[in-house]
Short mmCIF file of C-alpha atoms in Angstrom, two decimals:
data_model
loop_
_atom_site.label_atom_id
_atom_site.label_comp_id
_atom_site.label_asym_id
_atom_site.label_seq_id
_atom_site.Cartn_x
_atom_site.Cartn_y
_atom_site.Cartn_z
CA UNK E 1 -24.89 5.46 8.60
CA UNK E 2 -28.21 3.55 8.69
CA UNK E 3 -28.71 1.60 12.04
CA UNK E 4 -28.86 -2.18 10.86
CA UNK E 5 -25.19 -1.46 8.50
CA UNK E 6 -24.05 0.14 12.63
CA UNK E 7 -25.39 -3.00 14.08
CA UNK E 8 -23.65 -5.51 11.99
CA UNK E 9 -20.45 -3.55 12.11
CA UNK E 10 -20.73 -3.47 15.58
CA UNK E 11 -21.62 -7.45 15.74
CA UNK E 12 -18.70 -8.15 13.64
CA UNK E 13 -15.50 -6.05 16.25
CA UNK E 14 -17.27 -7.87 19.20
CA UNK E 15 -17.09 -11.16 17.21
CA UNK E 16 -13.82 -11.27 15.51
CA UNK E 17 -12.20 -7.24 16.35
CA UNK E 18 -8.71 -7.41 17.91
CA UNK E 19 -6.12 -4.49 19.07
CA UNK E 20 -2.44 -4.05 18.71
CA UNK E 21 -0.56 -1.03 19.90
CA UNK E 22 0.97 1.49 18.29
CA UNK E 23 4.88 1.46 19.12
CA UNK E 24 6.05 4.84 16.95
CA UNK E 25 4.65 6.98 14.59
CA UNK E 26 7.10 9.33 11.99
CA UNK E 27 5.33 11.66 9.34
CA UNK E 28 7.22 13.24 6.04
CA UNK E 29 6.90 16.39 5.44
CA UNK E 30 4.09 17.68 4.97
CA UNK E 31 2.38 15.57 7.03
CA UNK E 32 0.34 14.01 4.74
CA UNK E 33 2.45 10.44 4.89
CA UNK E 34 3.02 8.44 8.39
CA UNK E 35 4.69 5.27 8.99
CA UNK E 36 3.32 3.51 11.86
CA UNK E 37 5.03 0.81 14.20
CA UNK E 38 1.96 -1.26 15.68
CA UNK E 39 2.61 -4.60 17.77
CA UNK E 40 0.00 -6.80 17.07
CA UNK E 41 0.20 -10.13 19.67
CA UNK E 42 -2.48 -12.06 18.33
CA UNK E 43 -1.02 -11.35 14.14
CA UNK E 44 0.43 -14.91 12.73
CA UNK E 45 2.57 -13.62 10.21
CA UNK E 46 4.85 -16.97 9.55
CA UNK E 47 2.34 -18.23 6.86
CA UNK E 48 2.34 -15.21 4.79
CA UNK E 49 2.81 -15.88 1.20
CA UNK E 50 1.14 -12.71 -0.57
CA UNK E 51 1.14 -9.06 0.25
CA UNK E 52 -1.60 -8.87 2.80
CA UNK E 53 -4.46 -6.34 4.14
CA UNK E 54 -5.52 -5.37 7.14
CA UNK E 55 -9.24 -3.51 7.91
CA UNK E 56 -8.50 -0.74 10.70
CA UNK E 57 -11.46 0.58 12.76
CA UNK E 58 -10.84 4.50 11.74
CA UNK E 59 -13.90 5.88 13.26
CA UNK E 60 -17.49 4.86 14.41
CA UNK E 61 -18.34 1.90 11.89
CA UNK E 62 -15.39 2.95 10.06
CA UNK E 63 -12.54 0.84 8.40
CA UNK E 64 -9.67 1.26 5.88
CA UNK E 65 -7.45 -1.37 4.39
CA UNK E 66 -3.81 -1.30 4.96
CA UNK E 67 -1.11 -3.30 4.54
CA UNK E 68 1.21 -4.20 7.12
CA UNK E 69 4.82 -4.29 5.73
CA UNK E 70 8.45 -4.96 7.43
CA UNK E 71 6.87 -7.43 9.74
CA UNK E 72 9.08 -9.51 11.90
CA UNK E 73 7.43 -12.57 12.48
CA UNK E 74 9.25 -13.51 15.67
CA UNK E 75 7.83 -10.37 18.04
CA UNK E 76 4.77 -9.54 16.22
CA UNK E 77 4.97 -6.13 15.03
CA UNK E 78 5.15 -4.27 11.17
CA UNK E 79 5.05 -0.97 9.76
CA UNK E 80 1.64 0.64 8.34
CA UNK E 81 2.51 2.91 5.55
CA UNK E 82 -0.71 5.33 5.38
CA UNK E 83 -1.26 8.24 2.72
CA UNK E 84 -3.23 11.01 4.23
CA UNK E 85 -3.68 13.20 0.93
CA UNK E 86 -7.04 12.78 1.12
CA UNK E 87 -8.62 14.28 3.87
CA UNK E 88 -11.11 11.54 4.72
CA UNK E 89 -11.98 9.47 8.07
CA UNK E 90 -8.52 7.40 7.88
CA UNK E 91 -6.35 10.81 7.09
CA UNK E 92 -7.97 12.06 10.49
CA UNK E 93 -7.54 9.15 12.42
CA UNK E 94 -3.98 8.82 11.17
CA UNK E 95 -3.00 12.27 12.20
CA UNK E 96 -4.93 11.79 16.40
CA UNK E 97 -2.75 8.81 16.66
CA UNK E 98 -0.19 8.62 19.13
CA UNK E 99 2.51 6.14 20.39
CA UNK E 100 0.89 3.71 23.01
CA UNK E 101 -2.77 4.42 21.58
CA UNK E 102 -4.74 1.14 20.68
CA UNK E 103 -5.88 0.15 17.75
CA UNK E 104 -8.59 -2.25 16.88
CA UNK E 105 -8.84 -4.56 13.39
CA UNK E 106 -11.30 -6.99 12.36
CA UNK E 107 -9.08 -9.18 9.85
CA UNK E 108 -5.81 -10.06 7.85
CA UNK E 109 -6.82 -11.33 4.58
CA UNK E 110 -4.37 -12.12 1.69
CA UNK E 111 -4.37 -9.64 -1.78
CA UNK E 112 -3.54 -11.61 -5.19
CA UNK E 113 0.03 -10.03 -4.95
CA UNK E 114 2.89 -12.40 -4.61
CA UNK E 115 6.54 -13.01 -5.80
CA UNK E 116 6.85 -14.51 -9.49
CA UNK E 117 9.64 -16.22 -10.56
CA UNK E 118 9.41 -15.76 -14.46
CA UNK E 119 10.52 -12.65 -15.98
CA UNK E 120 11.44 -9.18 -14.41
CA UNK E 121 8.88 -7.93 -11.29
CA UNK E 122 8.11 -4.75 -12.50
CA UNK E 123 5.32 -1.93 -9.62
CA UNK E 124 3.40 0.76 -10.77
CA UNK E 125 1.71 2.98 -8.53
CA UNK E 126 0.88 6.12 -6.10
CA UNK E 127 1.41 6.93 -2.21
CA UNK E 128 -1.17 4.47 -1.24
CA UNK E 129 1.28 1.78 -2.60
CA UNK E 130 4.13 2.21 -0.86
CA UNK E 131 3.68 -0.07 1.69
CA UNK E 132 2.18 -2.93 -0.74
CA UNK E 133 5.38 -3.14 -2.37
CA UNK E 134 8.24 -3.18 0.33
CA UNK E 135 5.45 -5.87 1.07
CA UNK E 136 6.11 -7.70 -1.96
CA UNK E 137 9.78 -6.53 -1.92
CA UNK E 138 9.67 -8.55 1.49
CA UNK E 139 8.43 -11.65 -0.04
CA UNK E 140 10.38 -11.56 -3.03
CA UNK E 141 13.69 -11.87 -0.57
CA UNK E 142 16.83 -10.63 -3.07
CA UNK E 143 14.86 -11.31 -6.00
CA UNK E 144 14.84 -7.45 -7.25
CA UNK E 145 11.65 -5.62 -7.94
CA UNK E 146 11.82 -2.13 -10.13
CA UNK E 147 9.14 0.28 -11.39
CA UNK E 148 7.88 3.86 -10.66
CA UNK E 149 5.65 5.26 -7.98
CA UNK E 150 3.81 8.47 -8.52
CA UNK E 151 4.59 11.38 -5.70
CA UNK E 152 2.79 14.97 -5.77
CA UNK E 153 5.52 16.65 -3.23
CA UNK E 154 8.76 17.31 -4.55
CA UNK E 155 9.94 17.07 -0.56
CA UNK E 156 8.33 13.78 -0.50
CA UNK E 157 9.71 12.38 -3.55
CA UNK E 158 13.17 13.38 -2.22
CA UNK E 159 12.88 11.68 1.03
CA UNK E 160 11.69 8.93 -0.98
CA UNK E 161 15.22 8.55 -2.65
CA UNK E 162 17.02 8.99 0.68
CA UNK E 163 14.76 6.66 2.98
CA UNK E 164 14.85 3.61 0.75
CA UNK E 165 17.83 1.76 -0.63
CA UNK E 166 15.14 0.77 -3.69
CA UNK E 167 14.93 0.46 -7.57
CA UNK E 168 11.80 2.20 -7.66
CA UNK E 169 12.07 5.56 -8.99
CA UNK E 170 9.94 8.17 -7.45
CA UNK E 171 8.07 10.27 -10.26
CA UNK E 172 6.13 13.43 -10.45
CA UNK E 173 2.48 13.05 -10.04
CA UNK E 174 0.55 15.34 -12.43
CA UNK E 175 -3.04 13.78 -11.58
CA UNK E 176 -5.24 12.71 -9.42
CA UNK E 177 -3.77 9.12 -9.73
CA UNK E 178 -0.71 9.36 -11.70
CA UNK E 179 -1.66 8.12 -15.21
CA UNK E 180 0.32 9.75 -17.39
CA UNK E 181 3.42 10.07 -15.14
CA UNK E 182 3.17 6.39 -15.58
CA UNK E 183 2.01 5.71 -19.12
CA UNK E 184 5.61 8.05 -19.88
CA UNK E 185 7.85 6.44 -17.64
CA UNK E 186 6.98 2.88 -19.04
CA UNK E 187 7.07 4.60 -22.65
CA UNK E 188 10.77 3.96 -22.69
CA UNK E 189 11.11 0.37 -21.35
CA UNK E 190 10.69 -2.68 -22.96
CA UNK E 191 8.02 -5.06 -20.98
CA UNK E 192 7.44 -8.28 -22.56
CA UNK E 193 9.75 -9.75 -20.26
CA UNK E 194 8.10 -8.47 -16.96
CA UNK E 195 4.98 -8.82 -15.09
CA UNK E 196 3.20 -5.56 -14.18
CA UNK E 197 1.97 -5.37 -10.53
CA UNK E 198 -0.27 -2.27 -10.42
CA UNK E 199 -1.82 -0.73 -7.26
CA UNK E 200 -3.46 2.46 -5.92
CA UNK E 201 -6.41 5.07 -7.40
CA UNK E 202 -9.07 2.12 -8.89
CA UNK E 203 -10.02 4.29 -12.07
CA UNK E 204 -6.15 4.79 -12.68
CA UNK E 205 -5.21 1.05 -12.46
CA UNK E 206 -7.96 0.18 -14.22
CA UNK E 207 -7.15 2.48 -17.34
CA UNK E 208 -3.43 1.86 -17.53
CA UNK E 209 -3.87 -2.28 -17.15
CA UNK E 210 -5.81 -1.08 -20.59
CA UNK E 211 -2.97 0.83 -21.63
CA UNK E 212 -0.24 -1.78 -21.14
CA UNK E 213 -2.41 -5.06 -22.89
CA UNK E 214 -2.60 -2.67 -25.97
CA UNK E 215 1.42 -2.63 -26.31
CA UNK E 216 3.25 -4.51 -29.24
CA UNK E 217 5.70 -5.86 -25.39
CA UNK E 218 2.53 -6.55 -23.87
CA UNK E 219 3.97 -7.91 -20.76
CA UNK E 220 3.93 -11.44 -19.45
CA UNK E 221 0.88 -10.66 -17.14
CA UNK E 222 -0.67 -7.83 -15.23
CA UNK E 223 -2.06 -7.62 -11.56
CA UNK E 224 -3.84 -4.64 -10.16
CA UNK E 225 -5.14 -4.25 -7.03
CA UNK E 226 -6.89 -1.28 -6.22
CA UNK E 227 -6.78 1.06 -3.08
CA UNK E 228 -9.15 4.52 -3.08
CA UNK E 229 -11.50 5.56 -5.71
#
């Protein structure tokens, strides 16, 4: 990292960085998926009207955006759903953590996710989403959300099913993003009632936003907010 990009990253946790502290961590197995319980006293999360984003110091001048999901408003704390499949700065930083560690951020900013309240709410996405949508699942209240998220590990996929009471199927991931387990499990459904919220691997939300605005049930709209590259 050049020394003036340090600088300013280093200007910018002194002006505006803050810390919660990490209350439990649980992995799947493999380890390559943690949920993390983090207290954060200085989060307002009693405005929050979109799925939101938080940038995590990771390493020396290093941040990754995660979403903090299951938040309870009244004590401060959520759950950060991380994907470590990639072995990058955030996968090792993920798996050093331990309970009572600190953690430092440098903002909460809003995504362009939110409930909608015309048509069926239908998620499309990878590992990286999971958190996103029992983000927007939180939002949406009893208002039922379905879809299909993509899942390389057959043991993950089954603890999937069992840890959440969900109608989002769990699918088998046959690339690098999930594409084409996605393009065939929407092949069946009809979508011109829905709106498509896509998240996860940038190239593949990008593509299949493509794929879906070329169907003869091209759906009522189509969000996509993308994660890793």
């Amino acid at each position: 990292m050049n020394i003036i990009k340090q600088k300013a990253l280093h200007l910018l946790e002194n002006a505006f960085g803050k810390t919660g502290t990490v209350l439990a961590i649980r992995a799947w197995e493999p380890a390559t998926f943690f949920e993390v319980d983090v207290h954060f006293p200085d989060m307002d999360m009693s405005g929050w009207k979109r799925v939101q984003h938080i940038k995590v110091r990771v390493g020396e001048g290093i941040y990754r955006d995660y979403t903090p999901a299951g938040w309870d408003e009244d004590i401060r704390t959520c759950t950060l759903y991380i994907n470590a499949e990639q072995d990058g700065p955030g996968a090792q930083w993920i798996r050093s953590l331990r309970a009572g560690d600190r953690i430092t951020y440098v903002g909460v900013g809003a995504t362009m996710h939110r409930p909608t309240y015309a048509g069926e709410m239908v998620v499309l996405g990878d590992m990286s989403s999971i958190g996103h949508y029992l983000a927007l699942q939180q939002l949406a209240g009893t208002r039922k959300i379905s879809g299909a998220i993509t899942i390389a590990h057959e043991n993950h996929r089954e603890e999937f099913k069992e840890y959440f009471n969900w109608n989002i199927q769990p699918v088998k991931k046959n690339d690098d993003g999930g594409l084409h387990s996605m393009l065939k499990w929407t092949s069946d459904r009809r979508l011109a009632n829905s709106n498509i919220y896509i998240s996860g691997h940038i190239p593949t939300c990008i593509r299949l936003r493509k794929e879906l605005k070329r169907r003869d049930d091209s759906p009522l709209g189509i969000q996509v907010q993308g994660f890793w590259s």
